[in-house]
mmCIF file of C-alpha atoms in Angstrom:
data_model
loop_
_atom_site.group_PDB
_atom_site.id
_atom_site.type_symbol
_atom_site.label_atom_id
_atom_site.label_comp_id
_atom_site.label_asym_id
_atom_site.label_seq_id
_atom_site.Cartn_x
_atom_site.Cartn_y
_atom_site.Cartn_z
ATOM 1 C CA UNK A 14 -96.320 109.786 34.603
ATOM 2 C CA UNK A 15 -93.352 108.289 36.239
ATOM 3 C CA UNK A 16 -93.312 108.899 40.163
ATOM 4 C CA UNK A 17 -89.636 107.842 41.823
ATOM 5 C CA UNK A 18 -89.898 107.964 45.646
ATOM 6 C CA UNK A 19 -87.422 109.846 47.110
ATOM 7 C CA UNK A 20 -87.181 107.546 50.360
ATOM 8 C CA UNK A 21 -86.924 104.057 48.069
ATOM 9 C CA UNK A 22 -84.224 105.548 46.125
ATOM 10 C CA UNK A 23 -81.939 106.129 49.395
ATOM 11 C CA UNK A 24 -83.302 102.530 51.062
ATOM 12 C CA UNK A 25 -81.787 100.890 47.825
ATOM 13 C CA UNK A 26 -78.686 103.073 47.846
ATOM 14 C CA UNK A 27 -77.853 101.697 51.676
ATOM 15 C CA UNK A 28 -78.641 98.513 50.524
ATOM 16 C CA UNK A 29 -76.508 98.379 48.124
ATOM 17 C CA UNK A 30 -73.147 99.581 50.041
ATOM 18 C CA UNK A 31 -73.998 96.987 52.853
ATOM 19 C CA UNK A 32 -73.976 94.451 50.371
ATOM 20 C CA UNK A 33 -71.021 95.395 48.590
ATOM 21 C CA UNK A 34 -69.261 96.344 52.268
ATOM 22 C CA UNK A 35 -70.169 92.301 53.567
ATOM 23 C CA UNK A 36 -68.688 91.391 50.185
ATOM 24 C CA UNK A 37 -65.400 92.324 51.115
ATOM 25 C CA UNK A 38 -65.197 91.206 54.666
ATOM 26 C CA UNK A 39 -64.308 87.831 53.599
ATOM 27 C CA UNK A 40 -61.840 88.945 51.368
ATOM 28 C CA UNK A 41 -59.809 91.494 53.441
ATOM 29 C CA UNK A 42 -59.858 89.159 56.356
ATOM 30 C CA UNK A 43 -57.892 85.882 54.347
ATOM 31 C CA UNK A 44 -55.065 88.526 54.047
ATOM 32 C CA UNK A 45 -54.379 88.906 57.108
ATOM 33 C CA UNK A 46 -51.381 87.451 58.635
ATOM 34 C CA UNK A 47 -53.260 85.383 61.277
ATOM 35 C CA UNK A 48 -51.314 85.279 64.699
ATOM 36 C CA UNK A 49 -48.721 83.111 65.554
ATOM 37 C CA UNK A 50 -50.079 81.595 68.430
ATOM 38 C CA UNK A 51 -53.633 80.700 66.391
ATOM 39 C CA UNK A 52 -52.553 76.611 66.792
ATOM 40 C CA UNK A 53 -50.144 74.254 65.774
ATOM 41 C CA UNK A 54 -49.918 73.225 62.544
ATOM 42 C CA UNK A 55 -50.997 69.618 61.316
ATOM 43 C CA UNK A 56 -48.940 66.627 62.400
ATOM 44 C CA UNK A 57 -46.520 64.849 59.831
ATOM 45 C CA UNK A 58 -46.418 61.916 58.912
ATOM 46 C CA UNK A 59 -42.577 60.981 58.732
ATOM 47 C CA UNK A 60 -43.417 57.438 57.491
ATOM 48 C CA UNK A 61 -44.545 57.896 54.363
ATOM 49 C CA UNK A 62 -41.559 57.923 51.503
ATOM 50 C CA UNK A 63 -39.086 57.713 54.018
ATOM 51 C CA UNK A 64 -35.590 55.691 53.478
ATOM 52 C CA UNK A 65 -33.004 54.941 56.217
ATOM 53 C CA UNK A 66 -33.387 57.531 59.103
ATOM 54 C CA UNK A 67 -31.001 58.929 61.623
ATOM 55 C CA UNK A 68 -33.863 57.972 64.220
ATOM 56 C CA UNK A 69 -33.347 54.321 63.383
ATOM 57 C CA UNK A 70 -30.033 54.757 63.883
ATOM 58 C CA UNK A 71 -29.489 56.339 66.793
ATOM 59 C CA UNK A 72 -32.252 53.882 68.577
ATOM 60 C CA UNK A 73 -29.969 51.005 67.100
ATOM 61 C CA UNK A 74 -27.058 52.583 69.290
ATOM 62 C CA UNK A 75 -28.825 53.387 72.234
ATOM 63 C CA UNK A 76 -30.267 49.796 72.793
ATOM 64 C CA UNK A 77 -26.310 47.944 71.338
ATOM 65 C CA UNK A 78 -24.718 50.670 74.143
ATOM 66 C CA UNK A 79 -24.133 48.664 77.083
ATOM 67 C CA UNK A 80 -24.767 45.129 75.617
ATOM 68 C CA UNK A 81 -21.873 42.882 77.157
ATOM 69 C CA UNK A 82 -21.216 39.429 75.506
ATOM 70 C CA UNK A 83 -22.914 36.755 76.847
ATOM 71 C CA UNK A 84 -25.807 39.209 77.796
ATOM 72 C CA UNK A 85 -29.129 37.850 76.759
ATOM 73 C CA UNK A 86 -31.139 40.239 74.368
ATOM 74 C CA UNK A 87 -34.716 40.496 73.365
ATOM 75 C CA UNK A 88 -35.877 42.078 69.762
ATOM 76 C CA UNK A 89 -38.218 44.935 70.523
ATOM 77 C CA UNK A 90 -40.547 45.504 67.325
ATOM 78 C CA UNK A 91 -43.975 47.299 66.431
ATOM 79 C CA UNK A 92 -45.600 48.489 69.508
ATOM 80 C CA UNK A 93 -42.978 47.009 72.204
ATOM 81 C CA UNK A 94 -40.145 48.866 70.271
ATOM 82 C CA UNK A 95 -42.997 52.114 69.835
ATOM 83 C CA UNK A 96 -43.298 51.975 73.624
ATOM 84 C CA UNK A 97 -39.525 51.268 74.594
ATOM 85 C CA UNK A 98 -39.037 54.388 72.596
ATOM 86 C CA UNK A 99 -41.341 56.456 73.953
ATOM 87 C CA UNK A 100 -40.214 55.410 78.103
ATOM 88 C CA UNK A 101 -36.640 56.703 76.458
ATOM 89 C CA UNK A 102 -37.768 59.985 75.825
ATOM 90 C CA UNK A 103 -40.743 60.892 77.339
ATOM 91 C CA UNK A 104 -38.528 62.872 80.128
ATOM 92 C CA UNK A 105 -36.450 64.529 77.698
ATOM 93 C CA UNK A 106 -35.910 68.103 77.742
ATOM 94 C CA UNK A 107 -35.191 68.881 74.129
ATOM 95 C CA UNK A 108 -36.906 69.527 71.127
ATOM 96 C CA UNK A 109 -37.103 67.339 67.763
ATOM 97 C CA UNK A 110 -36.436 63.610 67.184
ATOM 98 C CA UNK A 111 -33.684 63.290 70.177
ATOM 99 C CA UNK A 112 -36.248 65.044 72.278
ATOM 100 C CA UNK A 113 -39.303 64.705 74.634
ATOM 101 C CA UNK A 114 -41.923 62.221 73.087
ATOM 102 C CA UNK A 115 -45.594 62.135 73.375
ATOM 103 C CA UNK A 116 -48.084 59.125 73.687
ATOM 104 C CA UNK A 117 -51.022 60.297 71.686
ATOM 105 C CA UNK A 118 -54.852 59.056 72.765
ATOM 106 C CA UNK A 119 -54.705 56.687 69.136
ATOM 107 C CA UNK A 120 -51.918 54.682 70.435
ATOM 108 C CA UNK A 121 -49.386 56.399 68.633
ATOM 109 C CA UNK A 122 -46.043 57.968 69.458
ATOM 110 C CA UNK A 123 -45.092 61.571 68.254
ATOM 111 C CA UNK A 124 -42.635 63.847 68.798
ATOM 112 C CA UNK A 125 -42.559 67.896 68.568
ATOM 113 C CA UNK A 126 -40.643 70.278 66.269
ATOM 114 C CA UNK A 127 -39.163 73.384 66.880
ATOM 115 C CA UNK A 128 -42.389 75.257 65.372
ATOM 116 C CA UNK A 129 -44.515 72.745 67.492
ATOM 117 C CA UNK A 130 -45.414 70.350 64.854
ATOM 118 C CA UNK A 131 -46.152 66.829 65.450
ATOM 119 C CA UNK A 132 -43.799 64.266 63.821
ATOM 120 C CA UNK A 133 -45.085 60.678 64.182
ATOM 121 C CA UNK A 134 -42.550 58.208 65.505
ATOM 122 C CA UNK A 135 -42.205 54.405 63.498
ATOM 123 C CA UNK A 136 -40.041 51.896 64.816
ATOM 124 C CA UNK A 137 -37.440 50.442 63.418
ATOM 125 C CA UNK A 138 -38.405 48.035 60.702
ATOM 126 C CA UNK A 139 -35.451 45.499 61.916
ATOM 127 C CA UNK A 140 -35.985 46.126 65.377
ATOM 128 C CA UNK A 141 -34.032 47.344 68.588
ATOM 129 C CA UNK A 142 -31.737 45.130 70.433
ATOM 130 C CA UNK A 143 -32.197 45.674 74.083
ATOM 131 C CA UNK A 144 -31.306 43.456 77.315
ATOM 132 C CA UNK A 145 -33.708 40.680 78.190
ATOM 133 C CA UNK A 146 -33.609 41.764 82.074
ATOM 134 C CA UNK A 147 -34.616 45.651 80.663
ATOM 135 C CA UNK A 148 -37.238 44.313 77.786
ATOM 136 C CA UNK A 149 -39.086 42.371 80.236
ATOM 137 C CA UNK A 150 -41.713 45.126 80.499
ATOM 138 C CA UNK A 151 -42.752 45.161 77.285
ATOM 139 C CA UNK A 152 -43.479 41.330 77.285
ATOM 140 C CA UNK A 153 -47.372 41.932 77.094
ATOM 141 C CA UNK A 154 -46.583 44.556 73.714
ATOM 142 C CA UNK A 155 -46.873 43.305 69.879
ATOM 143 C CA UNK A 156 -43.370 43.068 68.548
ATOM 144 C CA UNK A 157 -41.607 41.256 71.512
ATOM 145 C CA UNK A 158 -39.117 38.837 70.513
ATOM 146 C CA UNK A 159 -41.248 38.670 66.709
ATOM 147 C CA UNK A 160 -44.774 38.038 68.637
ATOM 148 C CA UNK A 161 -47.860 39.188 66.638
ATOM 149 C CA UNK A 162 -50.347 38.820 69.243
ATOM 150 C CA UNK A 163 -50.314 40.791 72.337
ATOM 151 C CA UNK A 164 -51.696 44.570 73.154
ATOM 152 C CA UNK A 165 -51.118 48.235 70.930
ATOM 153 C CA UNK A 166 -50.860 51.211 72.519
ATOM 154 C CA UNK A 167 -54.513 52.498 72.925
ATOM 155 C CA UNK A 168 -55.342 53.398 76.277
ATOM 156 C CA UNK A 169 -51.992 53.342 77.828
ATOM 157 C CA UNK A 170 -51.891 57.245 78.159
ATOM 158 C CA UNK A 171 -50.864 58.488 81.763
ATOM 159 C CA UNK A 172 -50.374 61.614 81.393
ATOM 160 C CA UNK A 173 -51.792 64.369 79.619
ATOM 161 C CA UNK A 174 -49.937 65.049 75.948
ATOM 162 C CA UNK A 175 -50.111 68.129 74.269
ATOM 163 C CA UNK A 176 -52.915 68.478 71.655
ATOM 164 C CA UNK A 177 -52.405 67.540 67.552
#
């Protein structure tokens, strides 16, 4: 004689539809649209493949604007040029590559998008021309007038950037 519990029968039946119901959960909730203000989305890096740039270009006016003959000049590279950029635009009230720029904890420079994504900024590989008297500050910085040695931009952070 076979003798099926009643009471095991339903335990196995609710067991069974919780199972199957935490099954779907994860499921249902990766199609969800996911708010818009969950967090901004990875930073990119603008360096990688990247040819001649209207950046570059644009930093190569700024710094000839104003040069007189006879003015002396120092070549701002690496982190001088990284920094001299940065003091630019770091009061900037626009958005994008022409607008405000961030010093990040690493030491690097970055800049936001319209849809808040973080764009990291390289100098240019030739360099930016700027006025001795002006480029003084940066004397300490890699890149100065072609010196290796000297300090990166860790730890120079004063005020509080936005986070990647």
């Amino acid at each position: 004689m076979i003798t099926i519990y009643k009471e095991r029968k339903i335990v196995s039946r609710l067991f069974a539809v919780l199972l199957s119901a935490l099954l779907t959960v994860p499921l249902l909730s990766s199609c969800g649209g996911g708010s818009k203000n969950a967090s901004a989305p990875p930073p990119v890096d603008d360096t990688v493949g990247r040819t001649v740039s209207d950046r570059k270009a644009t930093s190569q006016t700024e710094a000839k604007k104003g040069l007189g003959t006879g003015q002396k000049v120092a070549l701002l590279a690496g982190a001088a040029a990284l920094y001299y950029m940065y003091n630019q635009h770091q009061n900037a009230s626009k958005e994008g590559a022409q607008g405000k720029y961030y010093l990040s904890k690493n030491g690097r420079v970055y800049y936001r998008d319209a849809e808040k994504r973080a764009h990291w900024v390289t100098p240019p590989s030739e360099g930016i021309r700027v006025p001795e008297s002006e480029a003084q500050q940066y004397r300490q910085f890699q890149g100065y007038n072609g010196n290796t040695s000297g300090r990166d931009l860790t730890g120079i952070t004063s005020s509080a950037a936005p986070a990647l």
